[in-house]
């Protein structure tokens, strides 16, 4: 597609529920990132894939967070046993370069609300 | 550790007035610096970036930014603001390493008065 697509746009989850957030990067983009943006804050890095390899997951806040990109294209961010502090906008970004300092293209995000 | 500070949480300017948004960074080597803009309910759009070379960089929508190593700053400017510029602006620094992750500031919310 022309841009990075994320689904769903909005997700309301009851505390303790598992959720899965999907990211469709721009076709052919090798680098894929997930960021978490809490209300009133800047985005914070969660994890980075180069093709199907997860090269950095240092930003994942707990072992309840898991990301995958099995075929090097679509990625899923899974959050198990959601808690209220997980409420945030989850942004996906992709880049055609492995040296992503040229800048990424961001999706519109998934707004997760845990009640 | 890398960090980015945007000291102004909220700025209001009149349409047609000039704009400067401040950004200070902390990074040991030559930084990779970015400005992104985020409209409500939207993702982040890249305005401009600095890697090396000319310290004054031009971006989209008439924005420019100047890298000043001595002040560890990368301020965003626009000579004449339009109502459509109302949005949140984020400065970010990239580590240039294998991860290529960006460290973002907390953002500056720009309001434009008619």
GROMACS .gro file of C-alpha atoms in nm:
model
  229
    1UNK     CA    1   0.000   0.000   0.000
    2UNK     CA    2   0.089   0.365  -0.017
    3UNK     CA    3   0.142   0.404   0.355
    4UNK     CA    4   0.176   0.218   0.681
    5UNK     CA    5  -0.158   0.071   0.780
    6UNK     CA    6  -0.252  -0.016   1.136
    7UNK     CA    7  -0.556  -0.198   1.264
    8UNK     CA    8  -0.771  -0.163   1.454
    9UNK     CA    9  -0.769   0.216   1.488
   10UNK     CA   10  -0.931   0.191   1.830
   11UNK     CA   11  -0.941  -0.094   2.075
   12UNK     CA   12  -1.112  -0.107   2.413
   13UNK     CA   13  -1.004  -0.398   2.628
   14UNK     CA   14  -1.111  -0.508   2.970
   15UNK     CA   15  -0.828  -0.541   3.218
   16UNK     CA   16  -0.681  -0.887   3.191
   17UNK     CA   17  -0.782  -0.936   2.828
   18UNK     CA   18  -0.527  -1.019   2.558
   19UNK     CA   19  -0.504  -0.790   2.253
   20UNK     CA   20  -0.332  -0.808   1.915
   21UNK     CA   21  -0.243  -0.501   1.713
   22UNK     CA   22  -0.158  -0.531   1.347
   23UNK     CA   23   0.081  -0.332   1.131
   24UNK     CA   24   0.106  -0.350   0.751
   25UNK     CA   25   0.425  -0.167   0.653
   26UNK     CA   26   0.495  -0.016   0.316
   27UNK     CA   27   0.562  -0.297   0.072
   28UNK     CA   28   0.930  -0.384   0.054
   29UNK     CA   29   1.031  -0.194   0.367
   30UNK     CA   30   1.288  -0.396   0.554
   31UNK     CA   31   1.284  -0.206   0.883
   32UNK     CA   32   0.981  -0.202   1.112
   33UNK     CA   33   0.942  -0.034   1.447
   34UNK     CA   34   0.683  -0.025   1.722
   35UNK     CA   35   0.648   0.276   1.950
   36UNK     CA   36   0.419   0.345   2.245
   37UNK     CA   37   0.282   0.696   2.293
   38UNK     CA   38   0.116   0.769   2.625
   39UNK     CA   39  -0.118   1.066   2.654
   40UNK     CA   40   0.074   1.391   2.646
   41UNK     CA   41   0.407   1.221   2.582
   42UNK     CA   42   0.636   1.160   2.292
   43UNK     CA   43   0.657   0.816   2.136
   44UNK     CA   44   0.879   0.565   2.314
   45UNK     CA   45   1.062   0.286   2.137
   46UNK     CA   46   0.936  -0.066   2.194
   47UNK     CA   47   1.098  -0.295   1.940
   48UNK     CA   48   1.270  -0.312   1.600
   49UNK     CA   49   1.264  -0.570   1.320
   50UNK     CA   50   1.491  -0.601   1.023
   51UNK     CA   51   1.295  -0.824   0.789
   52UNK     CA   52   1.178  -1.112   1.011
   53UNK     CA   53   1.455  -1.074   1.267
   54UNK     CA   54   1.374  -0.891   1.589
   55UNK     CA   55   1.702  -0.712   1.648
   56UNK     CA   56   1.602  -0.504   1.947
   57UNK     CA   57   1.327  -0.557   2.199
   58UNK     CA   58   1.479  -0.354   2.476
   59UNK     CA   59   1.184  -0.115   2.495
   60UNK     CA   60   0.916  -0.373   2.564
   61UNK     CA   61   0.795  -0.282   2.914
   62UNK     CA   62   0.728  -0.634   3.038
   63UNK     CA   63   0.708  -0.996   2.933
   64UNK     CA   64   0.338  -0.939   2.868
   65UNK     CA   65   0.441  -0.762   2.548
   66UNK     CA   66   0.537  -0.970   2.247
   67UNK     CA   67   0.594  -0.875   1.884
   68UNK     CA   68   0.646  -1.082   1.575
   69UNK     CA   69   0.703  -1.039   1.203
   70UNK     CA   70   0.721  -1.398   1.079
   71UNK     CA   71   0.747  -1.334   0.704
   72UNK     CA   72   0.924  -1.002   0.712
   73UNK     CA   73   0.618  -0.798   0.619
   74UNK     CA   74   0.312  -0.775   0.846
   75UNK     CA   75   0.384  -0.740   1.215
   76UNK     CA   76   0.170  -0.806   1.519
   77UNK     CA   77   0.216  -0.658   1.864
   78UNK     CA   78   0.050  -0.870   2.130
   79UNK     CA   79  -0.022  -0.763   2.484
   80UNK     CA   80  -0.127  -1.029   2.731
   81UNK     CA   81  -0.331  -0.968   3.044
   82UNK     CA   82  -0.371  -0.599   2.968
   83UNK     CA   83  -0.345  -0.347   3.250
   84UNK     CA   84  -0.460   0.012   3.273
   85UNK     CA   85  -0.108   0.143   3.230
   86UNK     CA   86  -0.101  -0.017   2.886
   87UNK     CA   87  -0.351   0.244   2.764
   88UNK     CA   88  -0.172   0.439   2.493
   89UNK     CA   89  -0.143   0.488   2.120
   90UNK     CA   90   0.072   0.221   1.959
   91UNK     CA   91   0.252   0.345   1.652
   92UNK     CA   92   0.413   0.136   1.383
   93UNK     CA   93   0.673   0.274   1.144
   94UNK     CA   94   0.868   0.132   0.855
   95UNK     CA   95   1.170   0.226   0.648
   96UNK     CA   96   1.317   0.104   0.324
   97UNK     CA   97   1.665   0.122   0.467
   98UNK     CA   98   1.839  -0.071   0.737
   99UNK     CA   99   2.002   0.256   0.832
  100UNK     CA  100   1.675   0.412   0.933
  101UNK     CA  101   1.830   0.744   1.017
  102UNK     CA  102   1.687   0.858   0.689
  103UNK     CA  103   1.356   0.866   0.868
  104UNK     CA  104   1.062   0.636   0.899
  105UNK     CA  105   0.705   0.647   0.773
  106UNK     CA  106   0.459   0.619   1.059
  107UNK     CA  107   0.112   0.472   1.060
  108UNK     CA  108  -0.182   0.648   1.224
  109UNK     CA  109  -0.162   0.424   1.526
  110UNK     CA  110  -0.393   0.208   1.734
  111UNK     CA  111  -0.541   0.375   2.039
  112UNK     CA  112  -0.572   0.114   2.314
  113UNK     CA  113  -0.791   0.188   2.613
  114UNK     CA  114  -0.789  -0.062   2.898
  115UNK     CA  115  -1.091  -0.036   3.128
  116UNK     CA  116   2.229   0.843   2.758
  117UNK     CA  117   2.059   1.017   2.473
  118UNK     CA  118   1.778   1.256   2.554
  119UNK     CA  119   1.574   1.529   2.393
  120UNK     CA  120   1.423   1.828   2.568
  121UNK     CA  121   1.148   2.043   2.430
  122UNK     CA  122   1.110   2.315   2.692
  123UNK     CA  123   0.786   2.461   2.559
  124UNK     CA  124   0.483   2.241   2.620
  125UNK     CA  125   0.237   2.476   2.454
  126UNK     CA  126   0.284   2.777   2.224
  127UNK     CA  127   0.025   3.009   2.072
  128UNK     CA  128   0.107   3.231   1.778
  129UNK     CA  129  -0.099   3.451   1.551
  130UNK     CA  130  -0.149   3.352   1.192
  131UNK     CA  131   0.120   3.514   0.980
  132UNK     CA  132   0.361   3.552   1.270
  133UNK     CA  133   0.698   3.380   1.282
  134UNK     CA  134   0.754   3.064   1.481
  135UNK     CA  135   1.046   2.905   1.662
  136UNK     CA  136   1.015   2.577   1.851
  137UNK     CA  137   1.304   2.485   2.073
  138UNK     CA  138   1.480   2.151   2.095
  139UNK     CA  139   1.787   2.057   2.296
  140UNK     CA  140   1.952   1.718   2.279
  141UNK     CA  141   2.205   1.518   2.469
  142UNK     CA  142   2.420   1.285   2.262
  143UNK     CA  143   2.788   1.196   2.269
  144UNK     CA  144   2.862   1.188   1.899
  145UNK     CA  145   2.730   1.370   1.595
  146UNK     CA  146   2.356   1.331   1.627
  147UNK     CA  147   2.097   1.246   1.370
  148UNK     CA  148   1.816   1.495   1.435
  149UNK     CA  149   1.458   1.504   1.320
  150UNK     CA  150   1.143   1.709   1.349
  151UNK     CA  151   0.806   1.538   1.317
  152UNK     CA  152   0.456   1.684   1.319
  153UNK     CA  153   0.146   1.507   1.448
  154UNK     CA  154  -0.206   1.624   1.377
  155UNK     CA  155  -0.488   1.499   1.602
  156UNK     CA  156  -0.559   1.132   1.547
  157UNK     CA  157  -0.280   1.101   1.295
  158UNK     CA  158   0.061   0.944   1.284
  159UNK     CA  159   0.385   1.134   1.273
  160UNK     CA  160   0.495   1.308   0.955
  161UNK     CA  161   0.861   1.386   0.897
  162UNK     CA  162   0.923   1.759   0.848
  163UNK     CA  163   1.301   1.757   0.812
  164UNK     CA  164   1.619   1.584   0.921
  165UNK     CA  165   1.984   1.662   0.982
  166UNK     CA  166   2.272   1.417   0.945
  167UNK     CA  167   2.573   1.626   0.852
  168UNK     CA  168   2.685   1.912   0.632
  169UNK     CA  169   2.496   2.238   0.611
  170UNK     CA  170   2.363   2.319   0.955
  171UNK     CA  171   2.053   2.490   0.817
  172UNK     CA  172   1.814   2.235   0.677
  173UNK     CA  173   1.501   2.295   0.480
  174UNK     CA  174   1.194   2.082   0.518
  175UNK     CA  175   0.843   2.050   0.394
  176UNK     CA  176   0.563   2.303   0.447
  177UNK     CA  177   0.808   2.593   0.463
  178UNK     CA  178   0.983   2.478   0.781
  179UNK     CA  179   1.355   2.496   0.847
  180UNK     CA  180   1.579   2.404   1.137
  181UNK     CA  181   1.929   2.498   1.240
  182UNK     CA  182   2.175   2.264   1.408
  183UNK     CA  183   2.397   2.439   1.661
  184UNK     CA  184   2.650   2.200   1.807
  185UNK     CA  185   2.778   2.451   2.062
  186UNK     CA  186   2.430   2.488   2.208
  187UNK     CA  187   2.319   2.126   2.154
  188UNK     CA  188   2.012   2.268   1.985
  189UNK     CA  189   1.805   2.198   1.677
  190UNK     CA  190   1.533   2.462   1.673
  191UNK     CA  191   1.250   2.458   1.423
  192UNK     CA  192   1.146   2.778   1.251
  193UNK     CA  193   0.887   2.907   1.010
  194UNK     CA  194   0.872   3.270   0.893
  195UNK     CA  195   0.494   3.289   0.859
  196UNK     CA  196   0.258   3.048   1.031
  197UNK     CA  197  -0.064   2.927   0.869
  198UNK     CA  198  -0.371   2.809   1.059
  199UNK     CA  199  -0.312   2.458   0.919
  200UNK     CA  200   0.018   2.442   1.108
  201UNK     CA  201  -0.167   2.390   1.436
  202UNK     CA  202  -0.050   2.050   1.556
  203UNK     CA  203   0.196   1.887   1.793
  204UNK     CA  204   0.563   1.897   1.703
  205UNK     CA  205   0.820   1.644   1.815
  206UNK     CA  206   1.195   1.667   1.802
  207UNK     CA  207   1.387   1.340   1.795
  208UNK     CA  208   1.744   1.215   1.796
  209UNK     CA  209   1.859   0.893   1.632
  210UNK     CA  210   2.143   0.685   1.767
  211UNK     CA  211   2.269   0.573   1.430
  212UNK     CA  212   2.350   0.232   1.565
  213UNK     CA  213   2.219  -0.110   1.474
  214UNK     CA  214   1.885  -0.039   1.632
  215UNK     CA  215   1.825   0.292   1.458
  216UNK     CA  216   1.570   0.386   1.718
  217UNK     CA  217   1.462   0.743   1.774
  218UNK     CA  218   1.444   0.917   2.110
  219UNK     CA  219   1.162   1.169   2.110
  220UNK     CA  220   1.100   1.479   2.314
  221UNK     CA  221   0.769   1.530   2.489
  222UNK     CA  222   0.639   1.755   2.216
  223UNK     CA  223   0.525   2.115   2.174
  224UNK     CA  224   0.160   2.180   2.104
  225UNK     CA  225   0.117   2.471   1.864
  226UNK     CA  226  -0.204   2.671   1.854
  227UNK     CA  227  -0.261   2.933   1.584
  228UNK     CA  228  -0.483   3.232   1.649
  229UNK     CA  229  -0.666   3.397   1.360
   0.00000   0.00000   0.00000
